Amino acid sequence: MQHPLRITVRGFERSDALDAAVNQRSEKIEQFFPQLIGCEVTIELEEHSKQHGNHYVVKVVLQIPGNDIVIDHQRDEDVYVALRDAFEAAQRKLKAAAERQRGSDRAKR
């Protein structure tokens, strides 16, 4: 990545374990797509009513050549589940973007 990974946490205390989980997932994305320019991850604790409990909301922004891939609204009561879901969605969108890019490269030949 050309830019360092940025992690923002709101509404709860940041931990080394959470940082490690985010780093691990971002490294996996970078191995999958080496042209990745940057990655920003925001994790926020949303407070809900007693009936619904609290949810962690994860937003991932991947900067790639040509545009950004934004994944938001991934939420779960478990921060690690929300994180996993957000990065899996990001990888799916990144794969689709890479396929489109390869298709346009082939069309130019």
CSV table of N, CA, C and O in Angstrom, one decimal:
chain,number,residue,atom,x,y,z
A,1,MET,N,0.8,-1.2,0.0
A,1,MET,CA,0.0,0.0,0.0
A,1,MET,C,0.9,1.2,0.0
A,1,MET,O,1.9,1.3,0.7
A,2,GLN,N,0.4,2.2,-0.8
A,2,GLN,CA,1.2,3.4,-0.8
A,2,GLN,C,1.0,4.3,0.4
A,2,GLN,O,1.9,5.0,0.8
A,3,HIS,N,-0.2,4.2,1.0
A,3,HIS,CA,-0.6,5.0,2.2
A,3,HIS,C,-0.7,4.0,3.4
A,3,HIS,O,-1.2,2.9,3.2
A,4,PRO,N,-0.3,4.4,4.6
A,4,PRO,CA,-0.5,3.5,5.7
A,4,PRO,C,-1.9,3.2,6.1
A,4,PRO,O,-2.8,4.1,5.8
A,5,LEU,N,-2.2,2.1,6.6
A,5,LEU,CA,-3.5,1.7,7.1
A,5,LEU,C,-4.0,2.7,8.1
A,5,LEU,O,-3.2,3.0,9.0
A,6,ARG,N,-5.2,3.2,8.0
A,6,ARG,CA,-5.8,4.1,9.0
A,6,ARG,C,-6.9,3.3,9.7
A,6,ARG,O,-7.9,2.9,9.1
A,7,ILE,N,-6.9,3.3,11.1
A,7,ILE,CA,-7.9,2.7,11.9
A,7,ILE,C,-8.5,3.7,12.8
A,7,ILE,O,-7.7,4.4,13.5
A,8,THR,N,-9.8,3.9,12.7
A,8,THR,CA,-10.5,4.8,13.6
A,8,THR,C,-11.5,4.1,14.5
A,8,THR,O,-12.2,3.2,13.9
A,9,VAL,N,-11.5,4.3,15.8
A,9,VAL,CA,-12.4,3.6,16.7
A,9,VAL,C,-13.2,4.7,17.4
A,9,VAL,O,-12.6,5.7,17.9
A,10,ARG,N,-14.5,4.5,17.4
A,10,ARG,CA,-15.4,5.5,18.1
A,10,ARG,C,-16.3,4.8,19.1
A,10,ARG,O,-16.9,3.7,18.7
A,11,GLY,N,-16.5,5.3,20.3
A,11,GLY,CA,-17.5,4.8,21.2
A,11,GLY,C,-17.0,3.7,22.1
A,11,GLY,O,-17.8,3.2,23.0
A,12,PHE,N,-15.8,3.2,22.0
A,12,PHE,CA,-15.2,2.2,22.8
A,12,PHE,C,-13.7,2.3,22.8
A,12,PHE,O,-13.2,3.0,21.9
A,13,GLU,N,-13.1,1.5,23.7
A,13,GLU,CA,-11.6,1.6,23.8
A,13,GLU,C,-11.0,0.7,22.8
A,13,GLU,O,-11.3,-0.5,22.6
A,14,ARG,N,-10.0,1.2,22.1
A,14,ARG,CA,-9.2,0.4,21.1
A,14,ARG,C,-8.3,-0.6,21.8
A,14,ARG,O,-7.8,-0.3,22.8
A,15,SER,N,-8.2,-1.8,21.2
A,15,SER,CA,-7.3,-2.8,21.8
A,15,SER,C,-6.3,-3.3,20.8
A,15,SER,O,-6.4,-3.2,19.6
A,16,ASP,N,-5.2,-3.9,21.3
A,16,ASP,CA,-4.2,-4.4,20.4
A,16,ASP,C,-4.7,-5.6,19.6
A,16,ASP,O,-4.3,-5.8,18.4
A,17,ALA,N,-5.6,-6.4,20.2
A,17,ALA,CA,-6.2,-7.5,19.5
A,17,ALA,C,-7.0,-7.1,18.3
A,17,ALA,O,-7.0,-7.7,17.2
A,18,LEU,N,-7.8,-6.0,18.5
A,18,LEU,CA,-8.6,-5.5,17.4
A,18,LEU,C,-7.7,-4.9,16.3
A,18,LEU,O,-7.9,-5.1,15.1
A,19,ASP,N,-6.6,-4.2,16.7
A,19,ASP,CA,-5.7,-3.7,15.7
A,19,ASP,C,-5.0,-4.8,14.9
A,19,ASP,O,-4.9,-4.7,13.7
A,20,ALA,N,-4.7,-5.9,15.6
A,20,ALA,CA,-4.1,-7.0,14.9
A,20,ALA,C,-5.0,-7.7,13.9
A,20,ALA,O,-4.7,-8.0,12.8
A,21,ALA,N,-6.3,-7.8,14.3
A,21,ALA,CA,-7.3,-8.3,13.4
A,21,ALA,C,-7.5,-7.5,12.2
A,21,ALA,O,-7.6,-8.0,11.0
A,22,VAL,N,-7.5,-6.2,12.3
A,22,VAL,CA,-7.7,-5.3,11.2
A,22,VAL,C,-6.4,-5.4,10.3
A,22,VAL,O,-6.5,-5.5,9.1
A,23,ASN,N,-5.3,-5.4,10.9
A,23,ASN,CA,-4.0,-5.5,10.1
A,23,ASN,C,-4.0,-6.8,9.3
A,23,ASN,O,-3.6,-6.8,8.2
A,24,GLN,N,-4.3,-7.9,10.0
A,24,GLN,CA,-4.3,-9.2,9.3
A,24,GLN,C,-5.3,-9.2,8.1
A,24,GLN,O,-4.9,-9.6,7.0
A,25,ARG,N,-6.5,-8.6,8.3
A,25,ARG,CA,-7.4,-8.6,7.1
A,25,ARG,C,-7.0,-7.7,6.0
A,25,ARG,O,-7.2,-8.0,4.9
A,26,SER,N,-6.4,-6.5,6.4
A,26,SER,CA,-5.9,-5.6,5.4
A,26,SER,C,-4.7,-6.2,4.6
A,26,SER,O,-4.6,-6.0,3.4
A,27,GLU,N,-3.9,-6.9,5.3
A,27,GLU,CA,-2.7,-7.6,4.6
A,27,GLU,C,-3.2,-8.6,3.6
A,27,GLU,O,-2.7,-8.7,2.5
A,28,LYS,N,-4.3,-9.3,4.0
A,28,LYS,CA,-4.9,-10.3,3.1
A,28,LYS,C,-5.4,-9.7,1.8
A,28,LYS,O,-5.3,-10.1,0.7
A,29,ILE,N,-6.1,-8.5,2.0
A,29,ILE,CA,-6.7,-7.8,0.9
A,29,ILE,C,-5.5,-7.3,0.0
A,29,ILE,O,-5.6,-7.4,-1.3
A,30,GLU,N,-4.5,-6.8,0.6
A,30,GLU,CA,-3.3,-6.3,-0.2
A,30,GLU,C,-2.7,-7.4,-1.0
A,30,GLU,O,-2.2,-7.2,-2.1
A,31,GLN,N,-2.6,-8.6,-0.4
A,31,GLN,CA,-2.0,-9.7,-1.2
A,31,GLN,C,-2.9,-10.1,-2.4
A,31,GLN,O,-2.4,-10.4,-3.4
A,32,PHE,N,-4.2,-10.0,-2.2
A,32,PHE,CA,-5.1,-10.3,-3.3
A,32,PHE,C,-5.1,-9.2,-4.4
A,32,PHE,O,-5.2,-9.5,-5.5
A,33,PHE,N,-4.9,-7.9,-4.0
A,33,PHE,CA,-4.9,-6.8,-4.9
A,33,PHE,C,-3.7,-5.9,-4.6
A,33,PHE,O,-3.8,-4.9,-3.9
A,34,PRO,N,-2.5,-6.2,-5.2
A,34,PRO,CA,-1.3,-5.5,-4.8
A,34,PRO,C,-1.3,-4.0,-5.2
A,34,PRO,O,-0.5,-3.2,-4.7
A,35,GLN,N,-2.2,-3.6,-6.2
A,35,GLN,CA,-2.3,-2.2,-6.6
A,35,GLN,C,-3.0,-1.3,-5.6
A,35,GLN,O,-3.2,-0.1,-5.8
A,36,LEU,N,-3.4,-1.9,-4.5
A,36,LEU,CA,-4.2,-1.1,-3.4
A,36,LEU,C,-3.3,0.1,-3.0
A,36,LEU,O,-2.2,0.0,-2.7
A,37,ILE,N,-4.0,1.2,-3.0
A,37,ILE,CA,-3.3,2.5,-2.7
A,37,ILE,C,-3.4,2.7,-1.2
A,37,ILE,O,-2.4,3.1,-0.5
A,38,GLY,N,-4.6,2.5,-0.6
A,38,GLY,CA,-4.8,2.8,0.8
A,38,GLY,C,-6.0,2.1,1.4
A,38,GLY,O,-6.9,1.6,0.6
A,39,CYS,N,-6.1,2.0,2.7
A,39,CYS,CA,-7.2,1.4,3.3
A,39,CYS,C,-7.5,2.1,4.6
A,39,CYS,O,-6.6,2.4,5.4
A,40,GLU,N,-8.8,2.5,4.8
A,40,GLU,CA,-9.3,3.1,6.0
A,40,GLU,C,-10.4,2.3,6.6
A,40,GLU,O,-11.3,1.9,5.9
A,41,VAL,N,-10.3,2.0,7.9
A,41,VAL,CA,-11.3,1.2,8.6
A,41,VAL,C,-11.8,2.1,9.8
A,41,VAL,O,-11.0,2.6,10.6
A,42,THR,N,-13.1,2.2,9.8
A,42,THR,CA,-13.7,2.9,11.0
A,42,THR,C,-14.6,1.9,11.7
A,42,THR,O,-15.5,1.2,11.0
A,43,ILE,N,-14.5,1.8,13.0
A,43,ILE,CA,-15.3,0.9,13.8
A,43,ILE,C,-15.9,1.7,14.9
A,43,ILE,O,-15.3,2.4,15.6
A,44,GLU,N,-17.3,1.6,14.9
A,44,GLU,CA,-18.0,2.5,15.8
A,44,GLU,C,-19.0,1.6,16.6
A,44,GLU,O,-19.6,0.7,16.1
A,45,LEU,N,-19.2,1.9,17.9
A,45,LEU,CA,-20.1,1.2,18.7
A,45,LEU,C,-21.4,2.1,18.7
A,45,LEU,O,-21.4,3.2,19.1
A,46,GLU,N,-22.5,1.5,18.2
A,46,GLU,CA,-23.8,2.1,18.1
A,46,GLU,C,-24.6,1.6,19.3
A,46,GLU,O,-24.7,0.4,19.5
A,47,GLU,N,-25.1,2.6,20.0
A,47,GLU,CA,-26.0,2.2,21.1
A,47,GLU,C,-27.4,2.1,20.7
A,47,GLU,O,-27.9,3.0,20.0
A,48,HIS,N,-28.1,1.0,21.1
A,48,HIS,CA,-29.5,0.8,20.7
A,48,HIS,C,-30.3,0.6,22.0
A,48,HIS,O,-29.7,0.7,23.1
A,49,SER,N,-31.5,0.3,21.9
A,49,SER,CA,-32.4,0.1,23.0
A,49,SER,C,-32.0,-1.2,23.7
A,49,SER,O,-31.2,-2.0,23.2
A,50,LYS,N,-32.5,-1.4,24.9
A,50,LYS,CA,-32.2,-2.6,25.7
A,50,LYS,C,-32.7,-3.9,24.9
A,50,LYS,O,-32.1,-4.9,25.0
A,51,GLN,N,-33.7,-3.7,24.1
A,51,GLN,CA,-34.2,-4.9,23.4
A,51,GLN,C,-33.3,-5.3,22.2
A,51,GLN,O,-33.2,-6.5,21.9
A,52,HIS,N,-32.6,-4.4,21.6
A,52,HIS,CA,-31.8,-4.7,20.5
A,52,HIS,C,-30.3,-4.8,20.8
A,52,HIS,O,-29.6,-5.3,20.0
A,53,GLY,N,-29.9,-4.3,21.9
A,53,GLY,CA,-28.5,-4.3,22.3
A,53,GLY,C,-27.6,-3.4,21.5
A,53,GLY,O,-28.1,-2.6,20.6
A,54,ASN,N,-26.3,-3.4,21.7
A,54,ASN,CA,-25.4,-2.5,21.1
A,54,ASN,C,-24.8,-3.3,19.9
A,54,ASN,O,-24.6,-4.5,19.9
A,55,HIS,N,-24.5,-2.5,18.8
A,55,HIS,CA,-23.9,-3.1,17.6
A,55,HIS,C,-22.7,-2.3,17.2
A,55,HIS,O,-22.6,-1.1,17.4
A,56,TYR,N,-21.7,-3.1,16.8
A,56,TYR,CA,-20.5,-2.5,16.2
A,56,TYR,C,-20.7,-2.3,14.7
A,56,TYR,O,-21.2,-3.2,14.0
A,57,VAL,N,-20.4,-1.1,14.2
A,57,VAL,CA,-20.6,-0.8,12.8
A,57,VAL,C,-19.2,-0.6,12.2
A,57,VAL,O,-18.4,0.1,12.7
A,58,VAL,N,-18.9,-1.4,11.1
A,58,VAL,CA,-17.6,-1.3,10.5
A,58,VAL,C,-17.7,-0.7,9.1
A,58,VAL,O,-18.6,-1.1,8.3
A,59,LYS,N,-16.9,0.2,8.8
A,59,LYS,CA,-16.8,0.8,7.4
A,59,LYS,C,-15.4,0.7,6.9
A,59,LYS,O,-14.5,1.0,7.6
A,60,VAL,N,-15.3,0.2,5.7
A,60,VAL,CA,-14.0,0.0,5.1
A,60,VAL,C,-14.0,0.8,3.8
A,60,VAL,O,-14.9,0.6,3.0
A,61,VAL,N,-12.9,1.6,3.6
A,61,VAL,CA,-12.7,2.3,2.3
A,61,VAL,C,-11.4,1.9,1.8
A,61,VAL,O,-10.4,2.0,2.4
A,62,LEU,N,-11.5,1.3,0.6
A,62,LEU,CA,-10.3,0.9,-0.1
A,62,LEU,C,-10.0,1.8,-1.3
A,62,LEU,O,-10.9,2.0,-2.1
A,63,GLN,N,-8.8,2.4,-1.3
A,63,GLN,CA,-8.5,3.3,-2.4
A,63,GLN,C,-7.7,2.5,-3.4
A,63,GLN,O,-6.7,1.9,-3.1
A,64,ILE,N,-8.3,2.4,-4.7
A,64,ILE,CA,-7.6,1.7,-5.7
A,64,ILE,C,-7.5,2.6,-6.9
A,64,ILE,O,-8.1,3.7,-6.9
A,65,PRO,N,-6.6,2.3,-7.9
A,65,PRO,CA,-6.5,3.2,-9.0
A,65,PRO,C,-7.8,3.4,-9.7
A,65,PRO,O,-8.5,2.5,-10.0
A,66,GLY,N,-8.2,4.7,-9.9
A,66,GLY,CA,-9.5,5.0,-10.6
A,66,GLY,C,-10.6,5.3,-9.7
A,66,GLY,O,-11.5,6.1,-10.1
A,67,ASN,N,-10.8,4.7,-8.5
A,67,ASN,CA,-11.9,5.0,-7.7
A,67,ASN,C,-11.7,4.4,-6.3
A,67,ASN,O,-10.7,3.8,-6.0
A,68,ASP,N,-12.7,4.6,-5.4
A,68,ASP,CA,-12.7,4.0,-4.1
A,68,ASP,C,-13.8,2.9,-4.0
A,68,ASP,O,-14.8,3.1,-4.6
A,69,ILE,N,-13.5,1.9,-3.2
A,69,ILE,CA,-14.5,0.9,-2.8
A,69,ILE,C,-14.9,1.2,-1.4
A,69,ILE,O,-14.0,1.2,-0.5
A,70,VAL,N,-16.2,1.4,-1.2
A,70,VAL,CA,-16.7,1.7,0.2
A,70,VAL,C,-17.6,0.6,0.6
A,70,VAL,O,-18.6,0.3,-0.1
A,71,ILE,N,-17.4,0.1,1.8
A,71,ILE,CA,-18.2,-0.9,2.4
A,71,ILE,C,-18.6,-0.3,3.7
A,71,ILE,O,-17.8,0.0,4.6
A,72,ASP,N,-19.9,-0.1,3.9
A,72,ASP,CA,-20.4,0.4,5.2
A,72,ASP,C,-21.7,-0.4,5.6
A,72,ASP,O,-22.2,-1.2,4.8
A,73,HIS,N,-22.2,-0.1,6.7
A,73,HIS,CA,-23.4,-0.8,7.2
A,73,HIS,C,-23.2,-2.2,7.6
A,73,HIS,O,-24.1,-3.0,7.5
A,74,GLN,N,-21.9,-2.7,7.8
A,74,GLN,CA,-21.7,-4.0,8.3
A,74,GLN,C,-21.8,-3.9,9.8
A,74,GLN,O,-20.9,-3.3,10.4
A,75,ARG,N,-22.8,-4.5,10.4
A,75,ARG,CA,-22.9,-4.4,11.9
A,75,ARG,C,-23.2,-5.7,12.5
A,75,ARG,O,-23.8,-6.6,11.9
A,76,ASP,N,-22.8,-5.9,13.7
A,76,ASP,CA,-23.0,-7.1,14.5
A,76,ASP,C,-22.8,-6.7,16.0
A,76,ASP,O,-22.1,-5.8,16.3
A,77,GLU,N,-23.3,-7.6,16.8
A,77,GLU,CA,-23.0,-7.4,18.3
A,77,GLU,C,-21.6,-7.8,18.6
A,77,GLU,O,-21.1,-7.3,19.7
A,78,ASP,N,-21.0,-8.6,17.8
A,78,ASP,CA,-19.6,-8.9,18.0
A,78,ASP,C,-18.7,-8.1,17.0
A,78,ASP,O,-18.9,-8.2,15.8
A,79,VAL,N,-17.8,-7.4,17.5
A,79,VAL,CA,-16.9,-6.5,16.6
A,79,VAL,C,-16.1,-7.3,15.6
A,79,VAL,O,-16.0,-6.9,14.5
A,80,TYR,N,-15.7,-8.5,16.0
A,80,TYR,CA,-14.9,-9.3,15.1
A,80,TYR,C,-15.8,-9.9,13.9
A,80,TYR,O,-15.3,-10.1,12.8
A,81,VAL,N,-17.0,-10.2,14.2
A,81,VAL,CA,-17.9,-10.7,13.2
A,81,VAL,C,-18.2,-9.6,12.2
A,81,VAL,O,-18.2,-9.7,11.0
A,82,ALA,N,-18.5,-8.4,12.7
A,82,ALA,CA,-18.7,-7.2,11.8
A,82,ALA,C,-17.5,-6.9,11.0
A,82,ALA,O,-17.6,-6.6,9.8
A,83,LEU,N,-16.3,-7.0,11.6
A,83,LEU,CA,-15.1,-6.8,10.8
A,83,LEU,C,-14.9,-7.8,9.7
A,83,LEU,O,-14.6,-7.5,8.6
A,84,ARG,N,-15.1,-9.1,10.1
A,84,ARG,CA,-15.0,-10.2,9.1
A,84,ARG,C,-16.0,-9.9,7.9
A,84,ARG,O,-15.6,-10.0,6.7
A,85,ASP,N,-17.2,-9.6,8.2
A,85,ASP,CA,-18.2,-9.4,7.2
A,85,ASP,C,-17.9,-8.2,6.3
A,85,ASP,O,-18.0,-8.3,5.1
A,86,ALA,N,-17.4,-7.1,6.9
A,86,ALA,CA,-17.0,-5.9,6.1
A,86,ALA,C,-15.8,-6.3,5.2
A,86,ALA,O,-15.9,-5.9,4.0
A,87,PHE,N,-14.8,-7.0,5.6
A,87,PHE,CA,-13.7,-7.3,4.8
A,87,PHE,C,-14.0,-8.3,3.7
A,87,PHE,O,-13.5,-8.3,2.6
A,88,GLU,N,-15.0,-9.2,4.0
A,88,GLU,CA,-15.4,-10.2,3.0
A,88,GLU,C,-16.2,-9.5,1.9
A,88,GLU,O,-16.0,-9.7,0.7
A,89,ALA,N,-17.0,-8.5,2.3
A,89,ALA,CA,-17.7,-7.7,1.3
A,89,ALA,C,-16.8,-6.9,0.5
A,89,ALA,O,-16.9,-6.7,-0.8
A,90,ALA,N,-15.7,-6.3,1.1
A,90,ALA,CA,-14.7,-5.5,0.4
A,90,ALA,C,-14.0,-6.4,-0.6
A,90,ALA,O,-13.7,-5.9,-1.7
A,91,GLN,N,-13.7,-7.6,-0.2
A,91,GLN,CA,-12.9,-8.5,-1.1
A,91,GLN,C,-13.8,-8.8,-2.3
A,91,GLN,O,-13.3,-8.9,-3.5
A,92,ARG,N,-15.1,-9.1,-2.1
A,92,ARG,CA,-16.0,-9.4,-3.3
A,92,ARG,C,-16.0,-8.2,-4.2
A,92,ARG,O,-15.9,-8.3,-5.4
A,93,LYS,N,-16.2,-7.0,-3.7
A,93,LYS,CA,-16.2,-5.8,-4.5
A,93,LYS,C,-14.9,-5.5,-5.2
A,93,LYS,O,-14.9,-5.1,-6.4
A,94,LEU,N,-13.8,-5.8,-4.5
A,94,LEU,CA,-12.5,-5.6,-5.1
A,94,LEU,C,-12.3,-6.6,-6.3
A,94,LEU,O,-11.7,-6.3,-7.3
A,95,LYS,N,-12.7,-7.8,-6.1
A,95,LYS,CA,-12.6,-8.9,-7.1
A,95,LYS,C,-13.4,-8.4,-8.4
A,95,LYS,O,-12.9,-8.6,-9.5
A,96,ALA,N,-14.6,-7.9,-8.2
A,96,ALA,CA,-15.4,-7.5,-9.3
A,96,ALA,C,-14.7,-6.3,-10.0
A,96,ALA,O,-14.7,-6.2,-11.2
A,97,ALA,N,-14.1,-5.4,-9.2
A,97,ALA,CA,-13.4,-4.2,-9.8
A,97,ALA,C,-12.2,-4.7,-10.6
A,97,ALA,O,-11.9,-4.2,-11.7
A,98,ALA,N,-11.5,-5.7,-10.1
A,98,ALA,CA,-10.3,-6.2,-10.8
A,98,ALA,C,-10.7,-6.9,-12.1
A,98,ALA,O,-10.0,-6.8,-13.1
A,99,GLU,N,-11.8,-7.6,-12.1
A,99,GLU,CA,-12.3,-8.3,-13.3
A,99,GLU,C,-12.7,-7.3,-14.3
A,99,GLU,O,-12.4,-7.5,-15.5
A,100,ARG,N,-13.4,-6.2,-13.9
A,100,ARG,CA,-13.7,-5.1,-14.8
A,100,ARG,C,-12.5,-4.5,-15.4
A,100,ARG,O,-12.4,-4.2,-16.6
A,101,GLN,N,-11.5,-4.3,-14.6
A,101,GLN,CA,-10.2,-3.7,-15.1
A,101,GLN,C,-9.5,-4.6,-16.1
A,101,GLN,O,-9.0,-4.1,-17.1
A,102,ARG,N,-9.5,-5.9,-15.8
A,102,ARG,CA,-8.9,-6.8,-16.7
A,102,ARG,C,-9.6,-6.9,-18.0
A,102,ARG,O,-9.0,-6.9,-19.1
A,103,GLY,N,-11.0,-6.8,-17.9
A,103,GLY,CA,-11.8,-6.8,-19.2
A,103,GLY,C,-11.5,-5.6,-20.0
A,103,GLY,O,-11.4,-5.7,-21.2
A,104,SER,N,-11.3,-4.4,-19.4
A,104,SER,CA,-11.1,-3.2,-20.2
A,104,SER,C,-9.6,-3.2,-20.7
A,104,SER,O,-9.4,-2.7,-21.8
A,105,ASP,N,-8.7,-3.8,-20.0
A,105,ASP,CA,-7.3,-4.0,-20.5
A,105,ASP,C,-7.3,-4.9,-21.8
A,105,ASP,O,-6.6,-4.6,-22.7
A,106,ARG,N,-8.1,-5.9,-21.7
A,106,ARG,CA,-8.2,-6.9,-22.9
A,106,ARG,C,-8.8,-6.2,-24.1
A,106,ARG,O,-8.4,-6.4,-25.2
A,107,ALA,N,-9.8,-5.3,-23.8
A,107,ALA,CA,-10.5,-4.6,-24.9
A,107,ALA,C,-9.6,-3.7,-25.6
A,107,ALA,O,-9.7,-3.4,-26.8
A,108,LYS,N,-8.6,-3.1,-24.9
A,108,LYS,CA,-7.7,-2.2,-25.5
A,108,LYS,C,-6.7,-2.8,-26.5
A,108,LYS,O,-6.0,-2.2,-27.3
A,109,ARG,N,-6.5,-4.1,-26.3
A,109,ARG,CA,-5.5,-4.9,-27.2
A,109,ARG,C,-5.9,-5.1,-28.5
A,109,ARG,O,-6.9,-5.1,-29.1
